[in-house]
């Protein structure tokens, strides 16, 4: 993705209040990120461990989504779980169930979309092999890196469509 600055990021959020977007903690190293290797910017809030954020270009516009880690999940810690965006298998807490408030009235009424995503939101790095999951699971795929990048983008698009779905219905 193209490099973006703090102001663009804060203005991109679609599913939280302006005040929340102004206050949320951004990644500390924005200017040092390897943007060309990112399909989306994802990070966990350093000041609020149950919060995460995802910023991506969608239909030519920058879209930011706030996420919250669902607390009531009971999963086996011996079982590996796959990220629904990049399909990287993780063990234990390597994958988290994130919920995103839907855009617009639906979200304000508490309507959310949940999905399993790499807990550190670093899908772009796992897809490119620059970061490895600690699952110990050997997951050999015949897809090229390029194909995995495309698949991740499609999965993310599907997730965002669901987040925006409430907005369409309320419009
Ligand atoms: Zn992932």
mmCIF file of C-alpha atoms and ligand atoms in Angstrom:
data_model
loop_
_atom_site.group_PDB
_atom_site.id
_atom_site.type_symbol
_atom_site.label_atom_id
_atom_site.label_comp_id
_atom_site.label_asym_id
_atom_site.label_seq_id
_atom_site.Cartn_x
_atom_site.Cartn_y
_atom_site.Cartn_z
ATOM 1 C CA UNK A 1 0.000 0.000 0.000
ATOM 2 C CA UNK A 2 1.034 3.617 -0.356
ATOM 3 C CA UNK A 3 2.548 5.295 2.701
ATOM 4 C CA UNK A 4 0.009 7.222 4.765
ATOM 5 C CA UNK A 5 0.441 9.701 7.576
ATOM 6 C CA UNK A 6 -1.149 10.122 10.978
ATOM 7 C CA UNK A 7 -3.839 12.565 9.839
ATOM 8 C CA UNK A 8 -4.965 10.400 6.921
ATOM 9 C CA UNK A 9 -5.128 7.391 9.206
ATOM 10 C CA UNK A 10 -7.191 9.152 11.862
ATOM 11 C CA UNK A 11 -9.585 10.496 9.227
ATOM 12 C CA UNK A 12 -10.019 7.090 7.616
ATOM 13 C CA UNK A 13 -11.936 5.372 10.413
ATOM 14 C CA UNK A 14 -15.459 4.425 9.401
ATOM 15 C CA UNK A 15 -16.824 2.549 12.400
ATOM 16 C CA UNK A 16 -16.028 4.672 15.433
ATOM 17 C CA UNK A 17 -16.667 8.229 16.596
ATOM 18 C CA UNK A 18 -14.423 11.085 15.492
ATOM 19 C CA UNK A 19 -13.315 11.491 19.090
ATOM 20 C CA UNK A 20 -12.295 7.865 19.314
ATOM 21 C CA UNK A 21 -10.380 8.123 16.031
ATOM 22 C CA UNK A 22 -8.579 11.190 17.369
ATOM 23 C CA UNK A 23 -7.554 9.470 20.592
ATOM 24 C CA UNK A 24 -6.564 5.990 19.472
ATOM 25 C CA UNK A 25 -2.892 5.070 19.591
ATOM 26 C CA UNK A 26 -1.139 4.763 16.240
ATOM 27 C CA UNK A 27 1.854 2.534 15.512
ATOM 28 C CA UNK A 28 4.970 4.206 16.874
ATOM 29 C CA UNK A 29 7.142 3.673 13.803
ATOM 30 C CA UNK A 30 4.893 4.921 10.973
ATOM 31 C CA UNK A 31 7.660 6.604 8.998
ATOM 32 C CA UNK A 32 9.912 3.541 9.163
ATOM 33 C CA UNK A 33 7.383 0.999 7.910
ATOM 34 C CA UNK A 34 8.074 -0.946 4.748
ATOM 35 C CA UNK A 35 4.826 0.172 3.130
ATOM 36 C CA UNK A 36 5.435 -1.615 -0.160
ATOM 37 C CA UNK A 37 5.285 -4.919 1.733
ATOM 38 C CA UNK A 38 1.974 -4.131 3.429
ATOM 39 C CA UNK A 39 -1.410 -5.131 2.005
ATOM 40 C CA UNK A 40 -2.972 -3.266 4.888
ATOM 41 C CA UNK A 41 -1.750 -1.493 7.990
ATOM 42 C CA UNK A 42 -2.773 -3.489 11.033
ATOM 43 C CA UNK A 43 -1.742 -2.942 14.637
ATOM 44 C CA UNK A 44 -2.732 -3.608 18.216
ATOM 45 C CA UNK A 45 -3.257 -0.596 20.442
ATOM 46 C CA UNK A 46 -0.151 -0.325 22.653
ATOM 47 C CA UNK A 47 -2.282 1.368 25.329
ATOM 48 C CA UNK A 48 -5.359 -0.875 25.135
ATOM 49 C CA UNK A 49 -4.516 -4.562 24.685
ATOM 50 C CA UNK A 50 -8.009 -5.614 23.573
ATOM 51 C CA UNK A 51 -8.102 -3.096 20.728
ATOM 52 C CA UNK A 52 -6.776 -3.472 17.224
ATOM 53 C CA UNK A 53 -6.968 -1.443 14.024
ATOM 54 C CA UNK A 54 -6.820 -2.104 10.356
ATOM 55 C CA UNK A 55 -6.324 0.527 7.640
ATOM 56 C CA UNK A 56 -6.523 -0.342 3.968
ATOM 57 C CA UNK A 57 -7.203 1.196 0.563
ATOM 58 C CA UNK A 58 -10.687 0.204 -0.548
ATOM 59 C CA UNK A 59 -12.124 1.342 -3.878
ATOM 60 C CA UNK A 60 -9.555 4.121 -4.040
ATOM 61 C CA UNK A 61 -10.228 5.376 -0.529
ATOM 62 C CA UNK A 62 -8.425 4.833 2.739
ATOM 63 C CA UNK A 63 -10.638 2.898 5.141
ATOM 64 C CA UNK A 64 -9.854 2.397 8.810
ATOM 65 C CA UNK A 65 -11.680 -0.160 10.952
ATOM 66 C CA UNK A 66 -11.540 -0.489 14.725
ATOM 67 C CA UNK A 67 -11.485 -4.004 16.137
ATOM 68 C CA UNK A 68 -11.935 -5.427 19.598
ATOM 69 C CA UNK A 69 -10.721 -8.799 20.786
ATOM 70 C CA UNK A 70 -13.698 -10.940 21.785
ATOM 71 C CA UNK A 71 -13.244 -12.032 25.382
ATOM 72 C CA UNK A 72 -15.654 -14.910 25.640
ATOM 73 C CA UNK A 73 -13.935 -17.384 23.385
ATOM 74 C CA UNK A 74 -12.906 -20.749 24.745
ATOM 75 C CA UNK A 75 -10.520 -22.447 22.418
ATOM 76 C CA UNK A 76 -8.180 -25.322 22.861
ATOM 77 C CA UNK A 77 -4.653 -24.057 23.183
ATOM 78 C CA UNK A 78 -3.250 -27.171 21.628
ATOM 79 C CA UNK A 79 -5.239 -26.752 18.471
ATOM 80 C CA UNK A 80 -3.944 -24.552 15.711
ATOM 81 C CA UNK A 81 -6.250 -21.942 14.264
ATOM 82 C CA UNK A 82 -6.084 -20.357 10.871
ATOM 83 C CA UNK A 83 -6.305 -16.630 10.163
ATOM 84 C CA UNK A 84 -9.329 -16.014 7.981
ATOM 85 C CA UNK A 85 -7.543 -13.304 5.992
ATOM 86 C CA UNK A 86 -4.105 -14.740 5.181
ATOM 87 C CA UNK A 87 -4.827 -18.391 6.127
ATOM 88 C CA UNK A 88 -1.674 -18.632 8.250
ATOM 89 C CA UNK A 89 -2.069 -21.375 10.875
ATOM 90 C CA UNK A 90 -1.193 -20.351 14.433
ATOM 91 C CA UNK A 91 -1.235 -22.157 17.739
ATOM 92 C CA UNK A 92 -2.459 -20.767 21.041
ATOM 93 C CA UNK A 93 -2.974 -17.029 21.040
ATOM 94 C CA UNK A 94 -1.441 -16.458 17.606
ATOM 95 C CA UNK A 95 -4.922 -15.952 16.195
ATOM 96 C CA UNK A 96 -7.574 -13.841 17.903
ATOM 97 C CA UNK A 97 -11.290 -13.440 17.325
ATOM 98 C CA UNK A 98 -11.722 -9.768 16.460
ATOM 99 C CA UNK A 99 -15.091 -8.065 16.257
ATOM 100 C CA UNK A 100 -15.683 -4.854 14.322
ATOM 101 C CA UNK A 101 -18.711 -2.602 14.844
ATOM 102 C CA UNK A 102 -20.600 -2.263 11.566
ATOM 103 C CA UNK A 103 -20.569 1.107 9.823
ATOM 104 C CA UNK A 104 -23.410 3.527 10.537
ATOM 105 C CA UNK A 105 -26.598 2.989 12.487
ATOM 106 C CA UNK A 106 -26.157 -0.788 12.681
ATOM 107 C CA UNK A 107 -22.843 -0.379 14.460
ATOM 108 C CA UNK A 108 -24.208 2.213 16.847
ATOM 109 C CA UNK A 109 -26.896 -0.306 17.781
ATOM 110 C CA UNK A 110 -24.159 -2.760 18.717
ATOM 111 C CA UNK A 111 -24.151 -4.808 15.522
ATOM 112 C CA UNK A 112 -20.703 -6.297 14.905
ATOM 113 C CA UNK A 113 -18.848 -8.564 12.499
ATOM 114 C CA UNK A 114 -16.430 -11.110 13.938
ATOM 115 C CA UNK A 115 -13.551 -12.900 12.294
ATOM 116 C CA UNK A 116 -10.341 -14.722 13.208
ATOM 117 C CA UNK A 117 -7.237 -12.715 12.296
ATOM 118 C CA UNK A 118 -3.540 -13.069 13.146
ATOM 119 C CA UNK A 119 -3.409 -11.625 16.680
ATOM 120 C CA UNK A 120 -0.649 -9.168 15.724
ATOM 121 C CA UNK A 121 -2.505 -8.189 12.515
ATOM 122 C CA UNK A 122 0.717 -8.772 10.580
ATOM 123 C CA UNK A 123 -0.848 -10.891 7.812
ATOM 124 C CA UNK A 124 1.183 -9.087 5.140
ATOM 125 C CA UNK A 125 4.416 -10.293 6.744
ATOM 126 C CA UNK A 126 3.266 -13.918 7.153
ATOM 127 C CA UNK A 127 2.110 -14.002 3.541
ATOM 128 C CA UNK A 128 5.532 -12.834 2.368
ATOM 129 C CA UNK A 129 7.402 -15.146 4.721
ATOM 130 C CA UNK A 130 9.139 -12.229 6.458
ATOM 131 C CA UNK A 131 7.505 -13.272 9.721
ATOM 132 C CA UNK A 132 6.882 -16.832 10.828
ATOM 133 C CA UNK A 133 4.033 -18.159 12.923
ATOM 134 C CA UNK A 134 5.086 -19.998 16.076
ATOM 135 C CA UNK A 135 2.621 -22.774 15.438
ATOM 136 C CA UNK A 136 5.235 -25.283 14.370
ATOM 137 C CA UNK A 137 2.663 -26.349 11.825
ATOM 138 C CA UNK A 138 4.163 -27.065 8.470
ATOM 139 C CA UNK A 139 1.751 -25.637 5.983
ATOM 140 C CA UNK A 140 3.047 -26.169 2.511
ATOM 141 C CA UNK A 141 1.136 -24.433 -0.220
ATOM 142 C CA UNK A 142 1.669 -24.480 -3.917
ATOM 143 C CA UNK A 143 0.519 -20.882 -4.246
ATOM 144 C CA UNK A 144 3.071 -18.221 -5.066
ATOM 145 C CA UNK A 145 3.541 -15.249 -2.755
ATOM 146 C CA UNK A 146 1.737 -13.121 -5.327
ATOM 147 C CA UNK A 147 -1.252 -15.480 -5.258
ATOM 148 C CA UNK A 148 -1.309 -15.457 -1.463
ATOM 149 C CA UNK A 149 -1.264 -11.652 -1.490
ATOM 150 C CA UNK A 150 -4.232 -11.609 -3.867
ATOM 151 C CA UNK A 151 -6.122 -14.120 -1.749
ATOM 152 C CA UNK A 152 -5.520 -12.091 1.424
ATOM 153 C CA UNK A 153 -6.764 -8.934 -0.308
ATOM 154 C CA UNK A 154 -9.923 -10.751 -1.447
ATOM 155 C CA UNK A 155 -10.587 -12.117 2.037
ATOM 156 C CA UNK A 156 -10.088 -8.667 3.528
ATOM 157 C CA UNK A 157 -12.468 -7.201 0.949
ATOM 158 C CA UNK A 158 -15.087 -9.761 1.966
ATOM 159 C CA UNK A 159 -14.656 -8.823 5.617
ATOM 160 C CA UNK A 160 -14.940 -5.095 4.847
ATOM 161 C CA UNK A 161 -18.065 -5.719 2.770
ATOM 162 C CA UNK A 162 -19.672 -7.184 5.893
ATOM 163 C CA UNK A 163 -18.521 -4.249 8.029
ATOM 164 C CA UNK A 164 -20.073 -1.832 5.498
ATOM 165 C CA UNK A 165 -23.216 -3.912 5.041
ATOM 166 C CA UNK A 166 -25.128 -2.208 7.853
ATOM 167 C CA UNK A 167 -24.423 1.145 6.270
ATOM 168 C CA UNK A 168 -26.037 0.148 2.981
ATOM 169 C CA UNK A 169 -29.177 -1.048 4.717
ATOM 170 C CA UNK A 170 -29.531 2.071 6.825
ATOM 171 C CA UNK A 171 -28.933 4.393 3.854
HETATM 172 ZN ZN1 LIG B 1 -3.409 -13.301 9.054
#
